């Protein structure tokens, strides 16, 4: 939180403009590996694009926080790798949906949508709140994807 610049406690709720992918239901609900992995793949693409926007915002809002920028870039790269790996898993499961076309992750090397000209304290705070919620959502999705991949591994184990 300190790297994000939150010294006064946790931020408020994100604005209604922030559209985050909904996580899949609990483990016991409708376990269908192909569907779940496609959900994770779609979420990893969406979250990589959102983190790219956060990175652009943070480069404008916190120019001197190179460590934060590097961590966000590593997260984006990790999500892109997860997307590719999930594609390979789906292909190996024979779903034919491993190599989907037309869904590319936004590039994140340049400032995506930096802070608007209204660099007031409110706009600055809202960008930080949005960034915080996107990172928290990213963390949740990664945990969920790891759980589902472990579950798939157990499901596919040959019986001894």
mmCIF file of C-alpha atoms in Angstrom:
data_model
loop_
_atom_site.group_PDB
_atom_site.id
_atom_site.type_symbol
_atom_site.label_atom_id
_atom_site.label_comp_id
_atom_site.label_asym_id
_atom_site.label_seq_id
_atom_site.Cartn_x
_atom_site.Cartn_y
_atom_site.Cartn_z
ATOM 1 C CA UNK A 1 0.000 0.000 0.000
ATOM 2 C CA UNK A 2 2.838 2.367 0.774
ATOM 3 C CA UNK A 3 4.261 1.977 -2.739
ATOM 4 C CA UNK A 4 0.875 3.013 -4.098
ATOM 5 C CA UNK A 5 1.034 6.142 -1.948
ATOM 6 C CA UNK A 6 -1.680 5.189 0.545
ATOM 7 C CA UNK A 7 -0.412 6.438 3.880
ATOM 8 C CA UNK A 8 -3.818 7.256 5.333
ATOM 9 C CA UNK A 9 -5.352 3.788 5.360
ATOM 10 C CA UNK A 10 -7.230 1.730 2.796
ATOM 11 C CA UNK A 11 -8.921 3.482 -0.121
ATOM 12 C CA UNK A 12 -12.642 3.642 -0.757
ATOM 13 C CA UNK A 13 -14.614 1.719 -3.331
ATOM 14 C CA UNK A 14 -13.690 1.981 -7.000
ATOM 15 C CA UNK A 15 -15.793 4.146 -9.253
ATOM 16 C CA UNK A 16 -18.584 2.669 -11.394
ATOM 17 C CA UNK A 17 -16.414 3.178 -14.497
ATOM 18 C CA UNK A 18 -14.051 0.426 -13.339
ATOM 19 C CA UNK A 19 -15.190 -2.862 -14.898
ATOM 20 C CA UNK A 20 -13.407 -5.855 -13.380
ATOM 21 C CA UNK A 21 -13.917 -9.467 -14.477
ATOM 22 C CA UNK A 22 -16.158 -11.440 -12.121
ATOM 23 C CA UNK A 23 -14.425 -14.385 -10.459
ATOM 24 C CA UNK A 24 -15.764 -17.899 -11.017
ATOM 25 C CA UNK A 25 -18.046 -19.430 -8.410
ATOM 26 C CA UNK A 26 -16.835 -21.461 -5.435
ATOM 27 C CA UNK A 27 -14.915 -24.678 -6.054
ATOM 28 C CA UNK A 28 -17.864 -26.997 -5.470
ATOM 29 C CA UNK A 29 -20.056 -25.151 -7.956
ATOM 30 C CA UNK A 30 -20.209 -26.497 -11.506
ATOM 31 C CA UNK A 31 -16.624 -27.743 -11.855
ATOM 32 C CA UNK A 32 -16.056 -27.877 -15.583
ATOM 33 C CA UNK A 33 -12.333 -27.430 -16.291
ATOM 34 C CA UNK A 34 -12.569 -26.095 -19.846
ATOM 35 C CA UNK A 35 -15.061 -23.405 -18.906
ATOM 36 C CA UNK A 36 -13.103 -22.404 -15.789
ATOM 37 C CA UNK A 37 -9.797 -22.214 -17.656
ATOM 38 C CA UNK A 38 -11.392 -20.102 -20.401
ATOM 39 C CA UNK A 39 -12.703 -17.766 -17.678
ATOM 40 C CA UNK A 40 -9.226 -17.496 -16.185
ATOM 41 C CA UNK A 41 -7.725 -16.851 -19.593
ATOM 42 C CA UNK A 42 -10.209 -14.111 -20.369
ATOM 43 C CA UNK A 43 -9.665 -12.549 -16.943
ATOM 44 C CA UNK A 44 -5.882 -12.615 -17.331
ATOM 45 C CA UNK A 45 -6.212 -10.714 -20.610
ATOM 46 C CA UNK A 46 -8.580 -8.159 -19.125
ATOM 47 C CA UNK A 47 -6.457 -7.702 -16.020
ATOM 48 C CA UNK A 48 -3.272 -7.277 -18.079
ATOM 49 C CA UNK A 49 -4.986 -4.490 -20.017
ATOM 50 C CA UNK A 50 -6.246 -2.875 -16.797
ATOM 51 C CA UNK A 51 -2.821 -3.125 -15.164
ATOM 52 C CA UNK A 52 -1.384 -1.498 -18.289
ATOM 53 C CA UNK A 53 -3.712 1.424 -17.666
ATOM 54 C CA UNK A 54 -2.691 1.519 -13.999
ATOM 55 C CA UNK A 55 0.970 1.515 -15.045
ATOM 56 C CA UNK A 56 0.349 4.457 -17.358
ATOM 57 C CA UNK A 57 -1.461 6.326 -14.583
ATOM 58 C CA UNK A 58 1.261 5.579 -12.048
ATOM 59 C CA UNK A 59 4.000 6.725 -14.415
ATOM 60 C CA UNK A 60 2.223 10.066 -14.561
ATOM 61 C CA UNK A 61 1.232 10.268 -10.904
ATOM 62 C CA UNK A 62 4.369 8.800 -9.316
ATOM 63 C CA UNK A 63 7.206 9.416 -11.760
ATOM 64 C CA UNK A 64 9.901 8.572 -9.207
ATOM 65 C CA UNK A 65 8.426 5.228 -8.110
ATOM 66 C CA UNK A 66 10.423 3.058 -10.497
ATOM 67 C CA UNK A 67 10.076 0.021 -8.227
ATOM 68 C CA UNK A 68 6.271 0.268 -8.449
ATOM 69 C CA UNK A 69 6.444 0.620 -12.234
ATOM 70 C CA UNK A 70 8.680 -2.451 -12.476
ATOM 71 C CA UNK A 71 6.363 -4.495 -10.252
ATOM 72 C CA UNK A 72 3.349 -3.558 -12.367
ATOM 73 C CA UNK A 73 5.235 -4.444 -15.562
ATOM 74 C CA UNK A 74 6.223 -7.813 -14.060
ATOM 75 C CA UNK A 75 2.578 -8.472 -13.168
ATOM 76 C CA UNK A 76 1.512 -7.646 -16.733
ATOM 77 C CA UNK A 77 4.193 -9.942 -18.150
ATOM 78 C CA UNK A 78 3.115 -12.686 -15.742
ATOM 79 C CA UNK A 79 -0.493 -12.351 -16.866
ATOM 80 C CA UNK A 80 0.560 -12.560 -20.501
ATOM 81 C CA UNK A 81 2.508 -15.734 -19.676
ATOM 82 C CA UNK A 82 -0.481 -17.154 -17.800
ATOM 83 C CA UNK A 83 -2.669 -16.432 -20.822
ATOM 84 C CA UNK A 84 -0.253 -18.289 -23.117
ATOM 85 C CA UNK A 85 0.078 -21.230 -20.730
ATOM 86 C CA UNK A 86 -3.681 -21.522 -20.290
ATOM 87 C CA UNK A 87 -3.973 -21.541 -24.076
ATOM 88 C CA UNK A 88 -1.551 -24.473 -24.239
ATOM 89 C CA UNK A 89 -3.434 -26.327 -21.494
ATOM 90 C CA UNK A 90 -6.751 -25.812 -23.295
ATOM 91 C CA UNK A 91 -5.210 -27.021 -26.554
ATOM 92 C CA UNK A 92 -3.776 -30.111 -24.848
ATOM 93 C CA UNK A 93 -7.198 -30.850 -23.367
ATOM 94 C CA UNK A 94 -8.514 -30.940 -26.921
ATOM 95 C CA UNK A 95 -10.925 -28.049 -26.608
ATOM 96 C CA UNK A 96 -9.658 -26.329 -29.732
ATOM 97 C CA UNK A 97 -9.914 -23.041 -27.876
ATOM 98 C CA UNK A 98 -6.314 -22.607 -26.903
ATOM 99 C CA UNK A 99 -5.443 -20.281 -29.756
ATOM 100 C CA UNK A 100 -8.246 -17.749 -29.838
ATOM 101 C CA UNK A 101 -7.894 -15.033 -32.426
ATOM 102 C CA UNK A 102 -8.591 -11.355 -32.128
ATOM 103 C CA UNK A 103 -8.060 -11.036 -28.386
ATOM 104 C CA UNK A 104 -4.775 -9.346 -27.750
ATOM 105 C CA UNK A 105 -3.662 -7.701 -24.543
ATOM 106 C CA UNK A 106 -3.082 -3.969 -24.767
ATOM 107 C CA UNK A 107 0.544 -2.935 -24.861
ATOM 108 C CA UNK A 108 1.617 -1.381 -21.615
ATOM 109 C CA UNK A 109 4.998 0.171 -22.351
ATOM 110 C CA UNK A 110 3.686 3.675 -22.919
ATOM 111 C CA UNK A 111 1.373 5.670 -20.728
ATOM 112 C CA UNK A 112 -2.019 4.138 -21.478
ATOM 113 C CA UNK A 113 -4.276 6.880 -20.266
ATOM 114 C CA UNK A 114 -2.292 9.115 -17.982
ATOM 115 C CA UNK A 115 -3.961 11.459 -15.552
ATOM 116 C CA UNK A 116 -6.258 13.980 -17.166
ATOM 117 C CA UNK A 117 -5.422 17.664 -17.274
ATOM 118 C CA UNK A 118 -7.541 18.008 -14.146
ATOM 119 C CA UNK A 119 -4.685 16.777 -11.948
ATOM 120 C CA UNK A 120 -6.595 17.751 -8.846
ATOM 121 C CA UNK A 121 -6.243 15.860 -5.603
ATOM 122 C CA UNK A 122 -9.555 14.113 -6.301
ATOM 123 C CA UNK A 123 -8.503 12.804 -9.736
ATOM 124 C CA UNK A 124 -5.156 11.733 -8.289
ATOM 125 C CA UNK A 125 -6.904 9.896 -5.440
ATOM 126 C CA UNK A 126 -9.403 8.202 -7.776
ATOM 127 C CA UNK A 127 -6.585 6.920 -9.995
ATOM 128 C CA UNK A 128 -4.834 5.478 -6.938
ATOM 129 C CA UNK A 129 -8.060 3.875 -5.686
ATOM 130 C CA UNK A 130 -8.716 2.322 -9.089
ATOM 131 C CA UNK A 131 -5.146 1.040 -9.219
ATOM 132 C CA UNK A 132 -5.442 -0.451 -5.758
ATOM 133 C CA UNK A 133 -8.653 -2.295 -6.623
ATOM 134 C CA UNK A 134 -7.280 -3.593 -9.914
ATOM 135 C CA UNK A 135 -4.169 -4.942 -8.153
ATOM 136 C CA UNK A 136 -6.304 -6.530 -5.412
ATOM 137 C CA UNK A 137 -8.548 -8.124 -8.043
ATOM 138 C CA UNK A 138 -5.475 -9.354 -9.937
ATOM 139 C CA UNK A 139 -4.199 -11.017 -6.760
ATOM 140 C CA UNK A 140 -7.564 -12.723 -6.206
ATOM 141 C CA UNK A 141 -7.691 -14.026 -9.784
ATOM 142 C CA UNK A 142 -4.148 -15.395 -9.625
ATOM 143 C CA UNK A 143 -4.967 -17.314 -6.459
ATOM 144 C CA UNK A 144 -8.135 -18.679 -8.017
ATOM 145 C CA UNK A 145 -6.319 -19.706 -11.212
ATOM 146 C CA UNK A 146 -3.640 -21.525 -9.195
ATOM 147 C CA UNK A 147 -6.335 -23.379 -7.210
ATOM 148 C CA UNK A 148 -8.175 -24.423 -10.367
ATOM 149 C CA UNK A 149 -4.980 -25.572 -12.105
ATOM 150 C CA UNK A 150 -4.033 -27.661 -9.052
ATOM 151 C CA UNK A 151 -7.535 -29.120 -9.044
ATOM 152 C CA UNK A 152 -7.260 -29.945 -12.750
ATOM 153 C CA UNK A 153 -3.902 -31.640 -12.126
ATOM 154 C CA UNK A 154 -5.476 -33.823 -9.421
ATOM 155 C CA UNK A 155 -8.451 -34.543 -11.682
ATOM 156 C CA UNK A 156 -6.177 -35.694 -14.527
ATOM 157 C CA UNK A 157 -3.888 -37.911 -12.399
ATOM 158 C CA UNK A 158 -3.943 -41.514 -13.569
ATOM 159 C CA UNK A 159 -5.299 -43.866 -10.951
ATOM 160 C CA UNK A 160 -2.670 -46.161 -9.442
#
